[in-house]
Short mmCIF file of C-alpha atoms in Angstrom, two decimals:
data_model
loop_
_atom_site.label_atom_id
_atom_site.label_comp_id
_atom_site.label_asym_id
_atom_site.label_seq_id
_atom_site.Cartn_x
_atom_site.Cartn_y
_atom_site.Cartn_z
CA UNK T 195 71.92 165.17 183.01
CA UNK T 196 70.03 166.80 185.55
CA UNK T 197 66.62 167.80 185.02
CA UNK T 198 64.96 170.55 186.87
CA UNK T 199 61.26 171.39 186.73
CA UNK T 200 60.06 174.61 188.09
CA UNK T 201 56.62 174.99 188.66
CA UNK T 202 54.99 178.23 189.74
CA UNK T 203 51.22 178.03 190.80
CA UNK T 204 49.23 181.28 191.45
CA UNK T 205 46.40 179.36 193.20
CA UNK T 206 46.11 176.26 195.24
CA UNK T 207 45.46 173.15 193.00
CA UNK T 208 44.46 169.47 193.91
CA UNK T 209 44.75 166.29 192.16
CA UNK T 210 47.34 167.73 189.32
CA UNK T 211 49.32 165.43 187.52
CA UNK T 212 52.76 166.42 185.47
CA UNK T 213 53.84 164.55 182.17
CA UNK T 214 57.46 164.92 181.74
CA UNK T 215 58.54 163.70 178.18
CA UNK T 216 61.97 162.73 177.61
CA UNK T 217 64.59 162.70 174.31
CA UNK T 218 65.32 159.41 172.88
CA UNK T 219 68.85 159.57 174.09
CA UNK T 220 67.86 159.72 177.81
CA UNK T 221 67.52 157.14 180.05
CA UNK T 222 66.71 157.75 183.84
CA UNK T 223 68.81 156.84 186.56
CA UNK T 224 65.87 155.36 188.96
CA UNK T 225 63.50 153.47 187.09
CA UNK T 226 61.42 152.87 190.41
CA UNK T 227 58.06 154.23 190.75
CA UNK T 228 56.79 155.00 194.03
CA UNK T 229 55.83 157.73 196.60
CA UNK T 230 58.94 160.53 197.24
CA UNK T 231 59.13 163.73 198.87
CA UNK T 232 60.70 166.63 197.57
CA UNK T 233 60.48 170.44 197.16
CA UNK T 234 58.46 170.48 200.16
CA UNK T 235 55.59 168.33 198.71
CA UNK T 236 54.91 164.79 198.48
CA UNK T 237 54.04 163.01 195.08
CA UNK T 238 53.92 159.39 193.23
CA UNK T 239 56.42 159.10 190.38
CA UNK T 240 55.71 156.67 187.87
CA UNK T 241 58.53 155.90 185.30
CA UNK T 242 57.59 154.85 182.00
CA UNK T 243 59.42 154.02 178.59
CA UNK T 244 59.22 157.81 177.03
CA UNK T 245 57.83 159.89 180.18
CA UNK T 246 57.73 160.67 183.93
CA UNK T 247 54.59 161.11 185.61
CA UNK T 248 54.54 162.84 188.95
CA UNK T 249 50.90 162.59 190.94
CA UNK T 250 50.21 165.41 193.26
CA UNK T 251 47.40 165.51 195.66
CA UNK T 252 47.45 169.17 196.28
CA UNK T 253 50.17 171.93 195.44
CA UNK T 254 49.52 175.12 197.10
CA UNK T 255 50.10 178.48 195.80
CA UNK T 256 53.82 179.12 195.53
CA UNK T 257 57.17 177.90 193.33
CA UNK T 258 58.62 174.04 193.39
CA UNK T 259 61.21 172.74 192.01
CA UNK T 260 61.66 169.34 191.32
CA UNK T 261 64.84 167.70 190.00
CA UNK T 262 66.10 164.27 188.79
CA UNK T 263 68.95 162.95 186.46
CA UNK T 264 69.12 161.47 183.16
CA UNK T 265 72.36 159.33 182.01
CA UNK T 266 72.97 160.12 178.34
CA UNK T 267 73.05 156.40 176.31
CA UNK T 268 74.21 157.72 172.84
CA UNK T 269 75.40 161.08 170.81
CA UNK T 270 73.32 162.86 168.10
CA UNK T 271 70.80 165.47 167.67
CA UNK T 272 67.41 164.92 169.64
CA UNK T 273 64.10 167.16 170.32
CA UNK T 274 63.73 166.84 174.11
CA UNK T 275 59.82 166.73 174.91
CA UNK T 276 57.30 168.83 176.76
CA UNK T 277 56.56 168.83 180.73
CA UNK T 278 52.39 169.23 180.57
CA UNK T 279 50.62 169.95 184.00
CA UNK T 280 47.18 169.10 184.04
CA UNK T 281 44.46 168.87 186.74
CA UNK T 282 43.10 165.55 186.96
CA UNK T 283 39.25 166.42 186.95
CA UNK T 284 39.55 169.63 185.30
CA UNK T 285 41.22 168.60 182.32
CA UNK T 286 40.57 172.44 180.96
CA UNK T 287 43.40 173.66 183.30
CA UNK T 288 46.65 172.65 181.59
CA UNK T 289 49.51 174.12 180.98
CA UNK T 290 53.17 173.20 179.50
CA UNK T 291 56.50 174.24 178.67
CA UNK T 292 58.85 174.88 175.58
CA UNK T 293 60.73 171.74 174.03
CA UNK T 294 64.36 171.49 173.71
CA UNK T 295 66.63 170.49 170.95
CA UNK T 296 69.61 168.56 172.64
CA UNK T 297 72.97 168.05 170.54
CA UNK T 298 75.00 164.99 172.37
CA UNK T 299 78.75 164.42 170.89
#
């Protein structure tokens, strides 16, 4: 399964964190944390048990699409988590996605 996160910014942002929570049946294909480059930007990825964190030094005004993959490890009905984008130094600037119900057969 491929996750696609679309970030749309209407202004330049510095020191931004993205927290992407995942459902209980999903495991990331890569569990290695480190600096990556994609969607025209560089960022640090930190893979944890239930979430994946992305850290951006700067996001310029525009649209960014991040993609990464999971594998599904069991069937059932799950609630996929939300993605939260927040300023590291001004936490009042925050945005989040909707949750998603997933049925795996």
